[in-house]
Amino acid sequence: MMKRSDTIGLVLKSKGRNRVRWVAPDQSVYEAIEKMAEHGIGALLVISNDRLVGILSERDYARKVILKGHSSKQTLVRQIMTSPAVFVNPEHTVDECMAIMTKHHFRHLPVLQDDIVVGVVSLGDLVKWIISDQAQTIRELEGYITGAYPG
């Protein structure tokens, strides 16, 4: 059973192999966008010396490169990344992460434990989790109404 009060650690476990995609701050934005396209993702963590230093999203690219007429091959990730990156730890709940993402208009949230990146959750991951929780609640209510609810 999935609940909104579950931890992000549980969400990461449910995703299975949660490979974290990242880019270095001195790489070109073009290389980063190429990597996003290759893996079908909308954001990359920016890591330097094994430390999270920022996050780069398609939104950063659109607003800070395309709209300003810059060249993605000449612009470095460090010039447009969002930094410092807001992050959570595995003990944060789904509800807490949804609140953080909603407040800051983020679609991706790095998960760190002891300053080490252990995963990334997307808005889609959290929405799926919440929908599963709501579906379970609906099944329980239907069971209660029809008298099939285990008592």
PDB file of C-alpha atoms in Angstrom:
ATOM      1  CA  MET A   1       0.000   0.000   0.000  1.00  0.00           C
ATOM      2  CA  MET A   2       1.300   3.392  -0.989  1.00  0.00           C
ATOM      3  CA  LYS A   3       0.612   6.378   1.216  1.00  0.00           C
ATOM      4  CA  ARG A   4       1.323  10.074   0.892  1.00  0.00           C
ATOM      5  CA  SER A   5       3.080   9.871   4.259  1.00  0.00           C
ATOM      6  CA  ASP A   6       5.543   7.293   2.885  1.00  0.00           C
ATOM      7  CA  THR A   7       9.176   8.273   2.623  1.00  0.00           C
ATOM      8  CA  ILE A   8      10.981   9.176  -0.562  1.00  0.00           C
ATOM      9  CA  GLY A   9      13.307   6.277   0.251  1.00  0.00           C
ATOM     10  CA  LEU A  10      10.350   3.943  -0.430  1.00  0.00           C
ATOM     11  CA  VAL A  11       9.582   5.741  -3.676  1.00  0.00           C
ATOM     12  CA  LEU A  12      13.190   5.304  -4.808  1.00  0.00           C
ATOM     13  CA  LYS A  13      13.089   1.580  -3.923  1.00  0.00           C
ATOM     14  CA  SER A  14       9.886   1.139  -5.916  1.00  0.00           C
ATOM     15  CA  LYS A  15      11.542   2.696  -8.977  1.00  0.00           C
ATOM     16  CA  GLY A  16      13.971  -0.199  -9.013  1.00  0.00           C
ATOM     17  CA  ARG A  17      17.344   0.575 -10.503  1.00  0.00           C
ATOM     18  CA  ASN A  18      17.446   4.322 -10.042  1.00  0.00           C
ATOM     19  CA  ARG A  19      20.363   5.396 -12.187  1.00  0.00           C
ATOM     20  CA  VAL A  20      21.302   9.005 -11.583  1.00  0.00           C
ATOM     21  CA  ARG A  21      22.232  10.936 -14.714  1.00  0.00           C
ATOM     22  CA  TRP A  22      24.592  13.853 -14.303  1.00  0.00           C
ATOM     23  CA  VAL A  23      26.840  16.315 -16.051  1.00  0.00           C
ATOM     24  CA  ALA A  24      29.931  18.274 -15.004  1.00  0.00           C
ATOM     25  CA  PRO A  25      29.690  22.064 -14.653  1.00  0.00           C
ATOM     26  CA  ASP A  26      32.384  22.637 -17.300  1.00  0.00           C
ATOM     27  CA  GLN A  27      30.643  20.617 -19.999  1.00  0.00           C
ATOM     28  CA  SER A  28      28.792  22.430 -22.752  1.00  0.00           C
ATOM     29  CA  VAL A  29      25.057  22.849 -22.528  1.00  0.00           C
ATOM     30  CA  TYR A  30      24.872  21.113 -25.905  1.00  0.00           C
ATOM     31  CA  GLU A  31      26.450  17.972 -24.402  1.00  0.00           C
ATOM     32  CA  ALA A  32      23.994  18.109 -21.513  1.00  0.00           C
ATOM     33  CA  ILE A  33      20.955  18.470 -23.779  1.00  0.00           C
ATOM     34  CA  GLU A  34      22.276  15.629 -25.925  1.00  0.00           C
ATOM     35  CA  LYS A  35      22.501  13.428 -22.814  1.00  0.00           C
ATOM     36  CA  MET A  36      18.948  14.354 -21.750  1.00  0.00           C
ATOM     37  CA  ALA A  37      17.645  13.446 -25.210  1.00  0.00           C
ATOM     38  CA  GLU A  38      19.580  10.161 -25.246  1.00  0.00           C
ATOM     39  CA  HIS A  39      18.053   9.066 -21.944  1.00  0.00           C
ATOM     40  CA  GLY A  40      14.608  10.634 -22.399  1.00  0.00           C
ATOM     41  CA  ILE A  41      14.875  12.780 -19.279  1.00  0.00           C
ATOM     42  CA  GLY A  42      14.184  16.440 -18.531  1.00  0.00           C
ATOM     43  CA  ALA A  43      16.969  17.258 -16.094  1.00  0.00           C
ATOM     44  CA  LEU A  44      20.494  16.333 -15.095  1.00  0.00           C
ATOM     45  CA  LEU A  45      22.229  16.760 -11.795  1.00  0.00           C
ATOM     46  CA  VAL A  46      25.390  18.846 -11.962  1.00  0.00           C
ATOM     47  CA  ILE A  47      28.157  17.135 -10.021  1.00  0.00           C
ATOM     48  CA  SER A  48      31.690  18.315  -9.335  1.00  0.00           C
ATOM     49  CA  ASN A  49      34.202  16.417  -7.168  1.00  0.00           C
ATOM     50  CA  ASP A  50      31.465  13.937  -6.189  1.00  0.00           C
ATOM     51  CA  ARG A  51      29.318  16.789  -4.832  1.00  0.00           C
ATOM     52  CA  LEU A  52      25.969  18.068  -6.044  1.00  0.00           C
ATOM     53  CA  VAL A  53      26.551  21.662  -7.168  1.00  0.00           C
ATOM     54  CA  GLY A  54      23.380  22.283  -9.151  1.00  0.00           C
ATOM     55  CA  ILE A  55      20.726  20.933 -11.464  1.00  0.00           C
ATOM     56  CA  LEU A  56      20.161  21.617 -15.145  1.00  0.00           C
ATOM     57  CA  SER A  57      16.702  21.285 -16.652  1.00  0.00           C
ATOM     58  CA  GLU A  58      15.175  21.738 -20.069  1.00  0.00           C
ATOM     59  CA  ARG A  59      13.508  24.804 -18.586  1.00  0.00           C
ATOM     60  CA  ASP A  60      16.932  26.302 -17.743  1.00  0.00           C
ATOM     61  CA  TYR A  61      18.005  25.653 -21.330  1.00  0.00           C
ATOM     62  CA  ALA A  62      14.899  27.218 -22.858  1.00  0.00           C
ATOM     63  CA  ARG A  63      14.972  30.310 -20.675  1.00  0.00           C
ATOM     64  CA  LYS A  64      18.700  30.943 -20.311  1.00  0.00           C
ATOM     65  CA  VAL A  65      20.060  29.854 -23.687  1.00  0.00           C
ATOM     66  CA  ILE A  66      17.355  29.782 -26.370  1.00  0.00           C
ATOM     67  CA  LEU A  67      15.423  32.891 -25.311  1.00  0.00           C
ATOM     68  CA  LYS A  68      18.628  34.884 -24.809  1.00  0.00           C
ATOM     69  CA  GLY A  69      20.070  33.886 -28.179  1.00  0.00           C
ATOM     70  CA  HIS A  70      23.121  32.098 -26.753  1.00  0.00           C
ATOM     71  CA  SER A  71      24.855  29.134 -28.361  1.00  0.00           C
ATOM     72  CA  SER A  72      24.403  25.820 -26.570  1.00  0.00           C
ATOM     73  CA  LYS A  73      27.809  24.692 -27.848  1.00  0.00           C
ATOM     74  CA  GLN A  74      29.544  27.799 -26.442  1.00  0.00           C
ATOM     75  CA  THR A  75      27.656  28.002 -23.137  1.00  0.00           C
ATOM     76  CA  LEU A  76      28.837  25.987 -20.146  1.00  0.00           C
ATOM     77  CA  VAL A  77      26.492  24.163 -17.806  1.00  0.00           C
ATOM     78  CA  ARG A  78      27.778  26.216 -14.855  1.00  0.00           C
ATOM     79  CA  GLN A  79      26.523  29.390 -16.561  1.00  0.00           C
ATOM     80  CA  ILE A  80      22.874  28.343 -16.628  1.00  0.00           C
ATOM     81  CA  MET A  81      22.416  25.629 -13.970  1.00  0.00           C
ATOM     82  CA  THR A  82      20.169  26.201 -11.014  1.00  0.00           C
ATOM     83  CA  SER A  83      22.433  26.465  -7.996  1.00  0.00           C
ATOM     84  CA  PRO A  84      22.390  25.718  -5.199  1.00  0.00           C
ATOM     85  CA  ALA A  85      20.094  22.771  -5.870  1.00  0.00           C
ATOM     86  CA  VAL A  86      17.255  22.184  -3.455  1.00  0.00           C
ATOM     87  CA  PHE A  87      17.347  18.574  -2.280  1.00  0.00           C
ATOM     88  CA  VAL A  88      15.726  16.208   0.202  1.00  0.00           C
ATOM     89  CA  ASN A  89      16.835  13.140   2.114  1.00  0.00           C
ATOM     90  CA  PRO A  90      15.255   9.664   1.959  1.00  0.00           C
ATOM     91  CA  GLU A  91      13.286  10.338   5.163  1.00  0.00           C
ATOM     92  CA  HIS A  92      11.255  13.174   3.621  1.00  0.00           C
ATOM     93  CA  THR A  93       7.674  12.174   2.854  1.00  0.00           C
ATOM     94  CA  VAL A  94       5.910  12.211  -0.484  1.00  0.00           C
ATOM     95  CA  ASP A  95       3.714  15.063   0.800  1.00  0.00           C
ATOM     96  CA  GLU A  96       6.724  17.112   1.921  1.00  0.00           C
ATOM     97  CA  CYS A  97       8.411  16.656  -1.465  1.00  0.00           C
ATOM     98  CA  MET A  98       5.245  17.601  -3.342  1.00  0.00           C
ATOM     99  CA  ALA A  99       5.047  20.782  -1.248  1.00  0.00           C
ATOM    100  CA  ILE A 100       8.700  21.649  -1.992  1.00  0.00           C
ATOM    101  CA  MET A 101       8.286  20.992  -5.721  1.00  0.00           C
ATOM    102  CA  THR A 102       5.060  22.988  -5.887  1.00  0.00           C
ATOM    103  CA  LYS A 103       6.495  25.938  -3.932  1.00  0.00           C
ATOM    104  CA  HIS A 104       9.626  26.179  -6.107  1.00  0.00           C
ATOM    105  CA  HIS A 105       8.046  25.069  -9.414  1.00  0.00           C
ATOM    106  CA  PHE A 106      10.483  22.151  -9.728  1.00  0.00           C
ATOM    107  CA  ARG A 107       9.871  18.950 -11.660  1.00  0.00           C
ATOM    108  CA  HIS A 108      12.924  17.094 -10.325  1.00  0.00           C
ATOM    109  CA  LEU A 109      14.259  16.770  -6.803  1.00  0.00           C
ATOM    110  CA  PRO A 110      17.645  15.247  -5.916  1.00  0.00           C
ATOM    111  CA  VAL A 111      17.739  12.908  -2.930  1.00  0.00           C
ATOM    112  CA  LEU A 112      20.909  13.019  -0.799  1.00  0.00           C
ATOM    113  CA  GLN A 113      21.986  11.005   2.192  1.00  0.00           C
ATOM    114  CA  ASP A 114      25.075  12.215   4.047  1.00  0.00           C
ATOM    115  CA  ASP A 115      25.918  14.550   1.117  1.00  0.00           C
ATOM    116  CA  ILE A 116      25.873  11.625  -1.340  1.00  0.00           C
ATOM    117  CA  VAL A 117      23.320  11.576  -4.172  1.00  0.00           C
ATOM    118  CA  VAL A 118      21.175   8.435  -3.806  1.00  0.00           C
ATOM    119  CA  GLY A 119      18.528   9.266  -6.396  1.00  0.00           C
ATOM    120  CA  VAL A 120      16.225  11.731  -8.055  1.00  0.00           C
ATOM    121  CA  VAL A 121      12.444  11.862  -7.859  1.00  0.00           C
ATOM    122  CA  SER A 122      10.353  13.518 -10.510  1.00  0.00           C
ATOM    123  CA  LEU A 123       6.964  15.113 -10.219  1.00  0.00           C
ATOM    124  CA  GLY A 124       5.700  12.160 -12.273  1.00  0.00           C
ATOM    125  CA  ASP A 125       7.055   9.689  -9.695  1.00  0.00           C
ATOM    126  CA  LEU A 126       5.193  11.485  -6.915  1.00  0.00           C
ATOM    127  CA  VAL A 127       1.968  11.815  -8.896  1.00  0.00           C
ATOM    128  CA  LYS A 128       2.014   8.047  -9.614  1.00  0.00           C
ATOM    129  CA  TRP A 129       2.531   7.360  -5.916  1.00  0.00           C
ATOM    130  CA  ILE A 130      -0.364   9.626  -4.914  1.00  0.00           C
ATOM    131  CA  ILE A 131      -2.680   8.125  -7.560  1.00  0.00           C
ATOM    132  CA  SER A 132      -1.908   4.645  -6.214  1.00  0.00           C
ATOM    133  CA  ASP A 133      -2.721   5.850  -2.692  1.00  0.00           C
ATOM    134  CA  GLN A 134      -6.011   7.336  -3.872  1.00  0.00           C
ATOM    135  CA  ALA A 135      -6.937   4.177  -5.807  1.00  0.00           C
ATOM    136  CA  GLN A 136      -6.376   2.114  -2.649  1.00  0.00           C
ATOM    137  CA  THR A 137      -8.553   4.524  -0.633  1.00  0.00           C
ATOM    138  CA  ILE A 138     -11.316   4.268  -3.260  1.00  0.00           C
ATOM    139  CA  ARG A 139     -11.176   0.444  -3.161  1.00  0.00           C
ATOM    140  CA  GLU A 140     -11.417   0.513   0.638  1.00  0.00           C
ATOM    141  CA  LEU A 141     -14.375   2.922   0.567  1.00  0.00           C
ATOM    142  CA  GLU A 142     -16.161   0.839  -2.083  1.00  0.00           C
ATOM    143  CA  GLY A 143     -15.579  -2.245   0.068  1.00  0.00           C
ATOM    144  CA  TYR A 144     -16.964  -0.456   3.086  1.00  0.00           C
ATOM    145  CA  ILE A 145     -20.063   0.706   1.180  1.00  0.00           C
ATOM    146  CA  THR A 146     -20.783  -2.749  -0.246  1.00  0.00           C
ATOM    147  CA  GLY A 147     -20.094  -4.491   3.058  1.00  0.00           C
ATOM    148  CA  ALA A 148     -17.035  -6.280   1.757  1.00  0.00           C
ATOM    149  CA  TYR A 149     -14.650  -4.167   3.843  1.00  0.00           C
ATOM    150  CA  PRO A 150     -12.579  -6.425   6.092  1.00  0.00           C
ATOM    151  CA  GLY A 151     -13.512  -5.602   9.628  1.00  0.00           C
TER     152      GLY A 151
END
